[in-house]
Amino acid sequence: MKKTSKHIISVCGHVGTHKYNWQPESERFAIGYRSSVLIYNISLTCFYINRACAFVETLIQKYGRIYIYGLIEKNDKKLIRKFEDINQVVTTKNWCGGYVTNARSFRGKIKNLKKKFSAILSLNYNYSNYSLPREAKIMNLPSIGVVDCNSNTEIFSYPIPINSVNFGVSRLIAYTFAVKIFKGLTKRIIGRFKKLKPVSTKLKKKK
């Protein structure tokens, strides 16, 4: 928890928006104000990050797959490759309403779209993709979202209250979830080997 809190402070993830721009629901995540700017309680953000990471790890262990939105193709090539290597669905284009519900018509814009996904991870939530958690509710999919204090946190199933405007925050969250996905995959493989029956190496005697 100390490492995650240090990383959040280093990328200025604890700094919210102006006092007159926040939603009333996000006040429970704040520790106070500084020059009319909301400051997040880092212990609460770490708690919500750990809760979402635990959910992702168990989901991947149970043969699940995550639909990831918010990475930029020019700046986040390494992270996109990491998610592709661990067999996840990545969206690099701008969000359009109906990406999830009408996924067949967007096959050219979404990579690995033929594969099914079990949850949605939004690394950047603003006015352009406000329909994302609503579409997830229609499809009965759990949604994980990086939510700033100027938007409603109750829309997502697993909200992460943090500064969503900063690119460093989205990369930090993406890296932490990539590590948890990899851990879930390793647990899945170990579970497969445990189910295998040991082959007896003893030679049968001829009658």
mmCIF file of C-alpha atoms in Angstrom, residues 48-49 52-53 55-56 59-60 65-71 79 83 86 88-91 95 100 117-125 129 132-133 136 141-147 156-160 169-181:
data_model
loop_
_atom_site.group_PDB
_atom_site.id
_atom_site.type_symbol
_atom_site.label_atom_id
_atom_site.label_comp_id
_atom_site.label_asym_id
_atom_site.label_seq_id
_atom_site.Cartn_x
_atom_site.Cartn_y
_atom_site.Cartn_z
ATOM 1 C CA TYR A 48 -10.572 0.824 -4.184
ATOM 2 C CA ILE A 49 -7.597 -0.019 -6.435
ATOM 3 C CA ALA A 52 -10.692 -3.820 -8.270
ATOM 4 C CA CYS A 53 -7.357 -5.618 -8.733
ATOM 5 C CA PHE A 55 -11.707 -8.795 -8.690
ATOM 6 C CA VAL A 56 -9.683 -8.755 -11.937
ATOM 7 C CA LEU A 59 -11.920 -13.115 -12.991
ATOM 8 C CA ILE A 60 -8.866 -13.921 -15.124
ATOM 9 C CA ARG A 65 -11.222 -11.575 -20.371
ATOM 10 C CA ILE A 66 -11.289 -7.762 -19.978
ATOM 11 C CA TYR A 67 -12.271 -5.056 -22.453
ATOM 12 C CA ILE A 68 -9.815 -2.144 -21.992
ATOM 13 C CA TYR A 69 -10.474 1.434 -23.102
ATOM 14 C CA GLY A 70 -8.445 4.614 -22.616
ATOM 15 C CA LEU A 71 -4.988 3.833 -24.008
ATOM 16 C CA LEU A 79 1.182 -1.310 -22.716
ATOM 17 C CA PHE A 83 -2.362 -6.517 -22.996
ATOM 18 C CA ILE A 86 -1.862 -11.699 -22.358
ATOM 19 C CA GLN A 88 -7.077 -9.086 -23.656
ATOM 20 C CA VAL A 89 -9.391 -6.903 -25.770
ATOM 21 C CA VAL A 90 -7.969 -3.373 -26.344
ATOM 22 C CA THR A 91 -9.664 -0.311 -27.878
ATOM 23 C CA TRP A 95 -15.263 5.979 -27.993
ATOM 24 C CA VAL A 100 -20.176 -2.897 -26.506
ATOM 25 C CA PHE A 117 -14.982 -10.372 -22.707
ATOM 26 C CA SER A 118 -16.286 -10.627 -19.145
ATOM 27 C CA ALA A 119 -15.646 -7.107 -17.742
ATOM 28 C CA ILE A 120 -14.841 -3.539 -18.856
ATOM 29 C CA LEU A 121 -11.892 -1.414 -17.714
ATOM 30 C CA SER A 122 -12.064 2.320 -18.474
ATOM 31 C CA LEU A 123 -8.750 4.109 -17.921
ATOM 32 C CA ASN A 124 -10.151 7.507 -18.928
ATOM 33 C CA TYR A 125 -13.714 8.625 -18.202
ATOM 34 C CA ASN A 129 -17.410 8.002 -23.213
ATOM 35 C CA LEU A 132 -19.665 3.148 -21.449
ATOM 36 C CA PRO A 133 -20.892 2.076 -17.956
ATOM 37 C CA ALA A 136 -22.020 -2.393 -19.496
ATOM 38 C CA LEU A 141 -20.957 -6.770 -17.376
ATOM 39 C CA PRO A 142 -19.043 -5.524 -14.305
ATOM 40 C CA SER A 143 -17.295 -2.220 -15.033
ATOM 41 C CA ILE A 144 -14.078 -0.807 -13.549
ATOM 42 C CA GLY A 145 -13.519 2.905 -14.093
ATOM 43 C CA VAL A 146 -11.020 5.635 -13.263
ATOM 44 C CA VAL A 147 -13.379 8.385 -12.083
ATOM 45 C CA PHE A 156 -19.260 1.948 -12.261
ATOM 46 C CA SER A 157 -19.324 -1.359 -10.390
ATOM 47 C CA TYR A 158 -15.720 -0.844 -9.196
ATOM 48 C CA PRO A 159 -14.927 2.902 -9.214
ATOM 49 C CA ILE A 160 -11.387 4.189 -8.647
ATOM 50 C CA VAL A 169 -2.392 8.061 -13.773
ATOM 51 C CA SER A 170 -3.869 6.044 -16.652
ATOM 52 C CA ARG A 171 -0.488 4.416 -17.330
ATOM 53 C CA LEU A 172 -0.016 3.624 -13.646
ATOM 54 C CA ILE A 173 -3.465 2.019 -13.382
ATOM 55 C CA ALA A 174 -2.939 0.129 -16.657
ATOM 56 C CA TYR A 175 0.393 -1.252 -15.446
ATOM 57 C CA THR A 176 -1.047 -2.390 -12.101
ATOM 58 C CA PHE A 177 -3.935 -4.171 -13.832
ATOM 59 C CA ALA A 178 -1.557 -5.775 -16.346
ATOM 60 C CA VAL A 179 0.407 -7.247 -13.430
ATOM 61 C CA LYS A 180 -2.790 -8.574 -11.816
ATOM 62 C CA ILE A 181 -3.973 -10.086 -15.111
#
